Amino acid sequence: LPPSIQTTGYLVVLDHIMNRLHRNKTLGKHTWIFIDEFHILLANKFSSEYIAKIYKTGRKENAIPTIITQNIADVIKNEDGCKILSNSEFAMILKQKPLDLPPICKIFDISDEESRYVTDSPSGQGIIVYGDDKVIFRNQVSKDSYIYELNQTSNMQVSRG
């Protein structure tokens, strides 16, 4: 969207999501919300506040909000982003830049020993945080498999295909 109408566009979509949450709740349904490139929405004050509201009130509406971002540093620098991360019961953390790690480790109570699994780590390795529990994982998929082809996101791999 052009910058002149971004805020309006974001708020229309987010308001539609909130209305759908209300409707689905009355139908006894849970609603899973995926927000990719989350850091972009945080850059807009209004969408940032609205998403924080969805996260805060979402459980009452049977919402299961899921944020996805490659720029965790931008999320941590944002007040609403920090609130959302701090209130997240579940997180899957993959490879991070060393400078981005200290605040992530603080928010999710990740030890120095655990943090080495997300620095200079191969694709598919990381830490799952669920409440106070942490699980180190390594999920390697053969590059020759159909599952790899469907799920990989590397531009280099796509251009070779």
Short mmCIF file of N, CA and C in Angstrom, two decimals:
data_model
loop_
_atom_site.label_atom_id
_atom_site.label_comp_id
_atom_site.label_asym_id
_atom_site.label_seq_id
_atom_site.Cartn_x
_atom_site.Cartn_y
_atom_site.Cartn_z
N LEU A 1 0.83 -1.19 0.00
CA LEU A 1 0.00 0.00 0.00
C LEU A 1 0.87 1.25 0.00
N PRO A 2 0.42 2.29 -0.67
CA PRO A 2 1.16 3.55 -0.60
C PRO A 2 1.15 4.07 0.85
N PRO A 3 2.22 4.71 1.26
CA PRO A 3 2.30 5.20 2.65
C PRO A 3 1.11 6.04 3.09
N SER A 4 0.50 6.77 2.17
CA SER A 4 -0.61 7.66 2.54
C SER A 4 -1.85 6.90 3.03
N ILE A 5 -1.98 5.62 2.66
CA ILE A 5 -3.15 4.86 3.10
C ILE A 5 -2.79 3.60 3.89
N GLN A 6 -1.52 3.45 4.24
CA GLN A 6 -1.11 2.25 4.98
C GLN A 6 -1.85 2.11 6.30
N THR A 7 -1.89 3.16 7.09
CA THR A 7 -2.54 3.07 8.40
C THR A 7 -3.99 2.65 8.25
N THR A 8 -4.69 3.27 7.32
CA THR A 8 -6.10 2.92 7.09
C THR A 8 -6.22 1.46 6.67
N GLY A 9 -5.37 1.03 5.76
CA GLY A 9 -5.40 -0.35 5.30
C GLY A 9 -5.14 -1.34 6.42
N TYR A 10 -4.12 -1.07 7.22
CA TYR A 10 -3.80 -1.95 8.35
C TYR A 10 -4.98 -2.05 9.31
N LEU A 11 -5.56 -0.90 9.64
CA LEU A 11 -6.65 -0.89 10.62
C LEU A 11 -7.91 -1.58 10.09
N VAL A 12 -8.18 -1.45 8.80
CA VAL A 12 -9.34 -2.14 8.21
C VAL A 12 -9.15 -3.65 8.32
N VAL A 13 -7.96 -4.13 7.96
CA VAL A 13 -7.69 -5.58 8.03
C VAL A 13 -7.72 -6.07 9.47
N LEU A 14 -7.07 -5.34 10.38
CA LEU A 14 -7.03 -5.77 11.78
C LEU A 14 -8.42 -5.72 12.42
N ASP A 15 -9.22 -4.72 12.05
CA ASP A 15 -10.58 -4.65 12.57
C ASP A 15 -11.41 -5.83 12.04
N HIS A 16 -11.19 -6.19 10.80
CA HIS A 16 -11.88 -7.36 10.23
C HIS A 16 -11.49 -8.63 11.00
N ILE A 17 -10.21 -8.75 11.33
CA ILE A 17 -9.76 -9.91 12.12
C ILE A 17 -10.46 -9.93 13.47
N MET A 18 -10.54 -8.78 14.14
CA MET A 18 -11.19 -8.71 15.44
C MET A 18 -12.67 -9.08 15.33
N ASN A 19 -13.34 -8.59 14.29
CA ASN A 19 -14.75 -8.95 14.07
C ASN A 19 -14.91 -10.44 13.83
N ARG A 20 -13.98 -11.01 13.07
CA ARG A 20 -14.04 -12.46 12.81
C ARG A 20 -13.82 -13.24 14.10
N LEU A 21 -12.94 -12.75 14.97
CA LEU A 21 -12.72 -13.41 16.26
C LEU A 21 -14.02 -13.45 17.06
N HIS A 22 -14.71 -12.32 17.12
CA HIS A 22 -15.99 -12.26 17.85
C HIS A 22 -16.99 -13.25 17.26
N ARG A 23 -17.11 -13.24 15.93
CA ARG A 23 -18.07 -14.13 15.27
C ARG A 23 -17.73 -15.60 15.52
N ASN A 24 -16.44 -15.94 15.35
CA ASN A 24 -16.04 -17.33 15.55
C ASN A 24 -16.26 -17.78 16.99
N LYS A 25 -16.05 -16.87 17.93
CA LYS A 25 -16.27 -17.23 19.34
C LYS A 25 -17.73 -17.59 19.57
N THR A 26 -18.64 -16.80 18.99
CA THR A 26 -20.06 -17.10 19.17
C THR A 26 -20.44 -18.43 18.52
N LEU A 27 -19.65 -18.86 17.53
CA LEU A 27 -19.88 -20.15 16.88
C LEU A 27 -19.13 -21.29 17.58
N GLY A 28 -18.41 -20.94 18.65
CA GLY A 28 -17.66 -21.95 19.39
C GLY A 28 -16.37 -22.38 18.70
N LYS A 29 -15.85 -21.52 17.82
CA LYS A 29 -14.63 -21.85 17.08
C LYS A 29 -13.43 -21.11 17.64
N HIS A 30 -12.26 -21.72 17.49
CA HIS A 30 -11.00 -21.06 17.76
C HIS A 30 -10.48 -20.49 16.44
N THR A 31 -9.76 -19.40 16.52
CA THR A 31 -9.23 -18.76 15.32
C THR A 31 -7.72 -18.62 15.45
N TRP A 32 -7.00 -19.19 14.52
CA TRP A 32 -5.55 -19.10 14.50
C TRP A 32 -5.19 -17.94 13.56
N ILE A 33 -4.44 -16.98 14.08
CA ILE A 33 -4.06 -15.80 13.31
C ILE A 33 -2.56 -15.86 13.06
N PHE A 34 -2.15 -15.81 11.80
CA PHE A 34 -0.73 -15.78 11.45
C PHE A 34 -0.39 -14.38 10.96
N ILE A 35 0.59 -13.76 11.58
CA ILE A 35 1.04 -12.43 11.16
C ILE A 35 2.51 -12.57 10.77
N ASP A 36 2.76 -12.62 9.46
CA ASP A 36 4.13 -12.74 8.96
C ASP A 36 4.71 -11.34 8.77
N GLU A 37 6.03 -11.26 8.79
CA GLU A 37 6.73 -9.98 8.68
C GLU A 37 6.20 -9.00 9.73
N PHE A 38 6.06 -9.52 10.93
CA PHE A 38 5.49 -8.78 12.05
C PHE A 38 6.17 -7.44 12.29
N HIS A 39 7.48 -7.40 12.10
CA HIS A 39 8.24 -6.16 12.36
C HIS A 39 7.73 -4.99 11.51
N ILE A 40 7.18 -5.29 10.33
CA ILE A 40 6.66 -4.22 9.46
C ILE A 40 5.42 -3.57 10.10
N LEU A 41 4.53 -4.39 10.64
CA LEU A 41 3.33 -3.84 11.28
C LEU A 41 3.66 -3.08 12.57
N LEU A 42 4.75 -3.47 13.22
CA LEU A 42 5.15 -2.75 14.44
C LEU A 42 5.67 -1.35 14.13
N ALA A 43 6.12 -1.14 12.91
CA ALA A 43 6.65 0.18 12.54
C ALA A 43 5.55 1.23 12.46
N ASN A 44 4.30 0.79 12.38
CA ASN A 44 3.17 1.71 12.36
C ASN A 44 2.53 1.73 13.75
N LYS A 45 2.49 2.90 14.36
CA LYS A 45 2.00 3.04 15.74
C LYS A 45 0.60 2.43 15.92
N PHE A 46 -0.29 2.68 14.99
CA PHE A 46 -1.68 2.24 15.13
C PHE A 46 -1.82 0.73 14.98
N SER A 47 -1.15 0.16 13.98
CA SER A 47 -1.24 -1.30 13.82
C SER A 47 -0.52 -2.00 14.96
N SER A 48 0.56 -1.40 15.45
CA SER A 48 1.30 -1.96 16.58
C SER A 48 0.40 -2.06 17.81
N GLU A 49 -0.31 -0.98 18.11
CA GLU A 49 -1.21 -0.97 19.27
C GLU A 49 -2.38 -1.94 19.08
N TYR A 50 -2.88 -2.04 17.87
CA TYR A 50 -4.02 -2.91 17.60
C TYR A 50 -3.62 -4.37 17.76
N ILE A 51 -2.46 -4.74 17.26
CA ILE A 51 -2.00 -6.12 17.40
C ILE A 51 -1.76 -6.45 18.87
N ALA A 52 -1.20 -5.50 19.61
CA ALA A 52 -1.01 -5.72 21.06
C ALA A 52 -2.37 -5.96 21.73
N LYS A 53 -3.39 -5.23 21.28
CA LYS A 53 -4.75 -5.42 21.82
C LYS A 53 -5.26 -6.82 21.49
N ILE A 54 -5.04 -7.27 20.26
CA ILE A 54 -5.47 -8.62 19.86
C ILE A 54 -4.77 -9.65 20.74
N TYR A 55 -3.49 -9.46 20.98
CA TYR A 55 -2.76 -10.41 21.83
C TYR A 55 -3.28 -10.39 23.26
N LYS A 56 -3.59 -9.21 23.75
CA LYS A 56 -4.02 -9.08 25.15
C LYS A 56 -5.41 -9.66 25.37
N THR A 57 -6.32 -9.41 24.44
CA THR A 57 -7.70 -9.85 24.62
C THR A 57 -8.02 -11.12 23.83
N GLY A 58 -7.09 -11.56 23.04
CA GLY A 58 -7.34 -12.68 22.13
C GLY A 58 -7.78 -13.97 22.78
N ARG A 59 -7.20 -14.31 23.93
CA ARG A 59 -7.56 -15.57 24.59
C ARG A 59 -9.05 -15.60 24.92
N LYS A 60 -9.59 -14.45 25.33
CA LYS A 60 -11.02 -14.37 25.65
C LYS A 60 -11.87 -14.61 24.40
N GLU A 61 -11.28 -14.37 23.25
CA GLU A 61 -11.99 -14.53 21.98
C GLU A 61 -11.63 -15.85 21.28
N ASN A 62 -10.97 -16.75 21.99
CA ASN A 62 -10.52 -18.04 21.43
C ASN A 62 -9.53 -17.86 20.29
N ALA A 63 -8.70 -16.82 20.37
CA ALA A 63 -7.70 -16.57 19.34
C ALA A 63 -6.40 -17.28 19.68
N ILE A 64 -5.72 -17.70 18.64
CA ILE A 64 -4.38 -18.27 18.77
C ILE A 64 -3.49 -17.45 17.83
N PRO A 65 -3.01 -16.30 18.32
CA PRO A 65 -2.20 -15.44 17.45
C PRO A 65 -0.77 -15.97 17.34
N THR A 66 -0.24 -15.89 16.13
CA THR A 66 1.11 -16.36 15.85
C THR A 66 1.84 -15.28 15.05
N ILE A 67 2.96 -14.82 15.59
CA ILE A 67 3.74 -13.83 14.86
C ILE A 67 4.98 -14.50 14.29
N ILE A 68 5.38 -14.03 13.12
CA ILE A 68 6.55 -14.56 12.44
C ILE A 68 7.38 -13.35 12.02
N THR A 69 8.66 -13.39 12.31
CA THR A 69 9.54 -12.30 11.90
C THR A 69 10.97 -12.80 11.78
N GLN A 70 11.69 -12.19 10.88
CA GLN A 70 13.12 -12.46 10.80
C GLN A 70 13.90 -11.35 11.50
N ASN A 71 13.23 -10.27 11.82
CA ASN A 71 13.87 -9.12 12.43
C ASN A 71 13.44 -8.98 13.88
N ILE A 72 13.87 -9.91 14.70
CA ILE A 72 13.49 -9.92 16.11
C ILE A 72 13.98 -8.66 16.83
N ALA A 73 15.10 -8.11 16.38
CA ALA A 73 15.63 -6.89 17.01
C ALA A 73 14.62 -5.75 16.90
N ASP A 74 13.94 -5.63 15.76
CA ASP A 74 12.93 -4.58 15.59
C ASP A 74 11.74 -4.81 16.51
N VAL A 75 11.40 -6.06 16.75
CA VAL A 75 10.29 -6.38 17.66
C VAL A 75 10.66 -6.00 19.08
N ILE A 76 11.88 -6.33 19.48
CA ILE A 76 12.34 -6.06 20.84
C ILE A 76 12.46 -4.56 21.11
N LYS A 77 12.80 -3.78 20.10
CA LYS A 77 12.95 -2.33 20.26
C LYS A 77 11.60 -1.63 20.41
N ASN A 78 10.53 -2.31 20.05
CA ASN A 78 9.19 -1.72 20.09
C ASN A 78 8.49 -2.11 21.39
N GLU A 79 7.91 -1.15 22.07
CA GLU A 79 7.26 -1.42 23.36
C GLU A 79 6.14 -2.46 23.24
N ASP A 80 5.30 -2.32 22.21
CA ASP A 80 4.22 -3.30 22.02
C ASP A 80 4.80 -4.66 21.66
N GLY A 81 5.85 -4.68 20.86
CA GLY A 81 6.50 -5.94 20.50
C GLY A 81 7.05 -6.66 21.71
N CYS A 82 7.68 -5.91 22.61
CA CYS A 82 8.21 -6.50 23.85
C CYS A 82 7.09 -7.08 24.71
N LYS A 83 5.98 -6.35 24.82
CA LYS A 83 4.84 -6.85 25.61
C LYS A 83 4.33 -8.16 25.03
N ILE A 84 4.22 -8.21 23.72
CA ILE A 84 3.72 -9.42 23.06
C ILE A 84 4.67 -10.59 23.30
N LEU A 85 5.96 -10.37 23.11
CA LEU A 85 6.93 -11.45 23.33
C LEU A 85 6.90 -11.91 24.78
N SER A 86 6.83 -10.96 25.70
CA SER A 86 6.83 -11.31 27.13
C SER A 86 5.59 -12.11 27.52
N ASN A 87 4.49 -11.90 26.82
CA ASN A 87 3.25 -12.62 27.13
C ASN A 87 3.05 -13.87 26.28
N SER A 88 4.06 -14.21 25.49
CA SER A 88 3.95 -15.39 24.63
C SER A 88 4.33 -16.64 25.41
N GLU A 89 3.45 -17.60 25.41
CA GLU A 89 3.68 -18.86 26.11
C GLU A 89 4.59 -19.77 25.30
N PHE A 90 4.60 -19.58 23.98
CA PHE A 90 5.35 -20.45 23.08
C PHE A 90 6.20 -19.60 22.14
N ALA A 91 7.43 -20.03 21.91
CA ALA A 91 8.29 -19.37 20.93
C ALA A 91 9.20 -20.41 20.30
N MET A 92 9.42 -20.26 19.01
CA MET A 92 10.40 -21.08 18.32
C MET A 92 11.47 -20.11 17.83
N ILE A 93 12.67 -20.28 18.34
CA ILE A 93 13.75 -19.34 18.04
C ILE A 93 14.80 -20.07 17.21
N LEU A 94 15.06 -19.52 16.03
CA LEU A 94 16.06 -20.09 15.14
C LEU A 94 17.30 -19.20 15.17
N LYS A 95 18.19 -19.39 14.24
CA LYS A 95 19.48 -18.69 14.22
C LYS A 95 19.29 -17.17 14.37
N GLN A 96 20.08 -16.60 15.27
CA GLN A 96 20.03 -15.17 15.56
C GLN A 96 21.41 -14.55 15.43
N LYS A 97 21.44 -13.27 15.15
CA LYS A 97 22.71 -12.54 15.14
C LYS A 97 23.15 -12.35 16.59
N PRO A 98 24.45 -12.44 16.84
CA PRO A 98 24.94 -12.31 18.22
C PRO A 98 24.47 -11.04 18.94
N LEU A 99 24.38 -9.92 18.22
CA LEU A 99 23.95 -8.67 18.86
C LEU A 99 22.47 -8.70 19.26
N ASP A 100 21.67 -9.52 18.58
CA ASP A 100 20.24 -9.61 18.89
C ASP A 100 19.95 -10.56 20.04
N LEU A 101 20.91 -11.41 20.37
CA LEU A 101 20.65 -12.47 21.35
C LEU A 101 20.42 -12.03 22.79
N PRO A 102 21.20 -11.11 23.36
CA PRO A 102 21.00 -10.79 24.79
C PRO A 102 19.57 -10.44 25.18
N PRO A 103 18.88 -9.55 24.44
CA PRO A 103 17.50 -9.26 24.85
C PRO A 103 16.56 -10.45 24.66
N ILE A 104 16.81 -11.27 23.64
CA ILE A 104 15.98 -12.47 23.44
C ILE A 104 16.18 -13.42 24.62
N CYS A 105 17.43 -13.61 24.99
CA CYS A 105 17.74 -14.51 26.12
C CYS A 105 17.10 -14.00 27.41
N LYS A 106 17.08 -12.68 27.57
CA LYS A 106 16.48 -12.12 28.78
C LYS A 106 14.97 -12.34 28.79
N ILE A 107 14.31 -12.06 27.69
CA ILE A 107 12.85 -12.20 27.61
C ILE A 107 12.42 -13.64 27.85
N PHE A 108 13.15 -14.60 27.26
CA PHE A 108 12.75 -16.00 27.34
C PHE A 108 13.56 -16.81 28.35
N ASP A 109 14.38 -16.13 29.16
CA ASP A 109 15.18 -16.79 30.19
C ASP A 109 16.02 -17.93 29.61
N ILE A 110 16.74 -17.62 28.54
CA ILE A 110 17.61 -18.60 27.87
C ILE A 110 19.02 -18.43 28.40
N SER A 111 19.61 -19.53 28.82
CA SER A 111 20.96 -19.50 29.39
C SER A 111 22.01 -19.34 28.29
N ASP A 112 23.24 -19.00 28.70
CA ASP A 112 24.35 -18.90 27.74
C ASP A 112 24.55 -20.23 27.02
N GLU A 113 24.45 -21.31 27.78
CA GLU A 113 24.62 -22.65 27.21
C GLU A 113 23.54 -22.92 26.15
N GLU A 114 22.31 -22.58 26.46
CA GLU A 114 21.21 -22.81 25.51
C GLU A 114 21.34 -21.89 24.29
N SER A 115 21.83 -20.68 24.50
CA SER A 115 21.90 -19.71 23.40
C SER A 115 22.85 -20.14 22.29
N ARG A 116 23.78 -21.01 22.59
CA ARG A 116 24.71 -21.43 21.54
C ARG A 116 24.01 -22.25 20.45
N TYR A 117 22.80 -22.73 20.74
CA TYR A 117 22.05 -23.48 19.73
C TYR A 117 21.36 -22.58 18.72
N VAL A 118 21.42 -21.28 18.93
CA VAL A 118 20.82 -20.34 17.97
C VAL A 118 21.83 -19.31 17.48
N THR A 119 23.10 -19.55 17.71
CA THR A 119 24.15 -18.71 17.13
C THR A 119 25.02 -19.60 16.26
N ASP A 120 25.31 -19.15 15.08
CA ASP A 120 26.10 -19.95 14.13
C ASP A 120 25.58 -21.37 14.03
N SER A 121 24.28 -21.52 14.01
CA SER A 121 23.67 -22.85 13.97
C SER A 121 23.19 -23.16 12.56
N PRO A 122 23.13 -24.43 12.22
CA PRO A 122 22.64 -24.80 10.89
C PRO A 122 21.14 -24.57 10.76
N SER A 123 20.67 -24.51 9.52
CA SER A 123 19.23 -24.37 9.27
C SER A 123 18.49 -25.52 9.94
N GLY A 124 17.36 -25.20 10.53
CA GLY A 124 16.53 -26.22 11.16
C GLY A 124 16.87 -26.49 12.61
N GLN A 125 17.84 -25.78 13.16
CA GLN A 125 18.20 -25.97 14.57
C GLN A 125 17.76 -24.76 15.37
N GLY A 126 17.29 -24.99 16.58
CA GLY A 126 16.87 -23.87 17.41
C GLY A 126 16.40 -24.31 18.77
N ILE A 127 15.65 -23.42 19.39
CA ILE A 127 15.12 -23.66 20.73
C ILE A 127 13.61 -23.42 20.69
N ILE A 128 12.87 -24.35 21.25
CA ILE A 128 11.44 -24.14 21.46
C ILE A 128 11.26 -23.79 22.93
N VAL A 129 10.57 -22.69 23.17
CA VAL A 129 10.27 -22.26 24.54
C VAL A 129 8.78 -22.45 24.73
N TYR A 130 8.42 -23.19 25.77
CA TYR A 130 7.01 -23.38 26.11
C TYR A 130 6.88 -23.17 27.61
N GLY A 131 6.36 -22.01 27.99
CA GLY A 131 6.29 -21.66 29.41
C GLY A 131 7.71 -21.56 29.96
N ASP A 132 7.98 -22.32 31.01
CA ASP A 132 9.32 -22.32 31.61
C ASP A 132 10.22 -23.39 31.00
N ASP A 133 9.68 -24.20 30.11
CA ASP A 133 10.45 -25.30 29.53
C ASP A 133 11.09 -24.87 28.21
N LYS A 134 12.27 -25.42 27.97
CA LYS A 134 12.98 -25.17 26.71
C LYS A 134 13.44 -26.50 26.14
N VAL A 135 13.29 -26.64 24.83
CA VAL A 135 13.71 -27.85 24.14
C VAL A 135 14.59 -27.45 22.97
N ILE A 136 15.79 -28.01 22.95
CA ILE A 136 16.69 -27.80 21.82
C ILE A 136 16.24 -28.77 20.73
N PHE A 137 16.18 -28.30 19.49
CA PHE A 137 15.76 -29.20 18.42
C PHE A 137 16.64 -29.02 17.18
N ARG A 138 16.66 -30.05 16.41
CA ARG A 138 17.34 -30.01 15.11
C ARG A 138 16.45 -30.77 14.14
N ASN A 139 15.93 -30.07 13.18
CA ASN A 139 14.98 -30.65 12.24
C ASN A 139 15.55 -30.51 10.83
N GLN A 140 16.34 -31.47 10.44
CA GLN A 140 16.93 -31.43 9.11
C GLN A 140 16.07 -32.24 8.14
N VAL A 141 15.80 -31.63 7.02
CA VAL A 141 15.02 -32.29 5.98
C VAL A 141 15.92 -32.43 4.76
N SER A 142 15.93 -33.58 4.17
CA SER A 142 16.76 -33.83 2.99
C SER A 142 16.41 -32.83 1.89
N LYS A 143 17.44 -32.23 1.29
CA LYS A 143 17.21 -31.25 0.23
C LYS A 143 16.62 -31.89 -1.03
N ASP A 144 16.63 -33.20 -1.09
CA ASP A 144 16.06 -33.90 -2.24
C ASP A 144 14.59 -34.24 -2.04
N SER A 145 14.03 -33.90 -0.89
CA SER A 145 12.66 -34.30 -0.59
C SER A 145 11.64 -33.25 -1.05
N TYR A 146 10.44 -33.73 -1.25
CA TYR A 146 9.33 -32.85 -1.64
C TYR A 146 8.99 -31.88 -0.50
N ILE A 147 9.09 -32.34 0.73
CA ILE A 147 8.81 -31.48 1.89
C ILE A 147 9.78 -30.30 1.91
N TYR A 148 11.06 -30.55 1.62
CA TYR A 148 12.04 -29.47 1.57
C TYR A 148 11.65 -28.47 0.48
N GLU A 149 11.30 -28.99 -0.68
CA GLU A 149 10.93 -28.14 -1.80
C GLU A 149 9.74 -27.23 -1.45
N LEU A 150 8.78 -27.77 -0.73
CA LEU A 150 7.59 -27.00 -0.35
C LEU A 150 7.88 -25.93 0.69
N ASN A 151 8.81 -26.22 1.60
CA ASN A 151 8.99 -25.37 2.78
C ASN A 151 10.19 -24.45 2.77
N GLN A 152 11.16 -24.69 1.94
CA GLN A 152 12.36 -23.86 1.99
C GLN A 152 12.04 -22.45 1.50
N THR A 153 12.73 -21.49 2.07
CA THR A 153 12.46 -20.09 1.74
C THR A 153 13.69 -19.34 1.25
N SER A 154 14.77 -20.04 1.05
CA SER A 154 16.00 -19.40 0.58
C SER A 154 15.85 -18.97 -0.87
N ASN A 155 16.06 -17.70 -1.14
CA ASN A 155 15.97 -17.20 -2.51
C ASN A 155 16.98 -17.88 -3.43
N MET A 156 18.14 -18.21 -2.88
CA MET A 156 19.16 -18.89 -3.68
C MET A 156 18.65 -20.26 -4.13
N GLN A 157 18.00 -20.98 -3.25
CA GLN A 157 17.48 -22.30 -3.60
C GLN A 157 16.33 -22.19 -4.59
N VAL A 158 15.47 -21.20 -4.42
CA VAL A 158 14.33 -21.03 -5.32
C VAL A 158 14.82 -20.73 -6.72
N SER A 159 15.83 -19.85 -6.86
CA SER A 159 16.31 -19.47 -8.18
C SER A 159 17.01 -20.62 -8.89
N ARG A 160 17.52 -21.58 -8.14
CA ARG A 160 18.19 -22.73 -8.75
C ARG A 160 17.18 -23.74 -9.27
N GLY A 161 15.99 -23.76 -8.63
CA GLY A 161 14.98 -24.77 -8.94
C GLY A 161 14.45 -24.59 -10.31
#
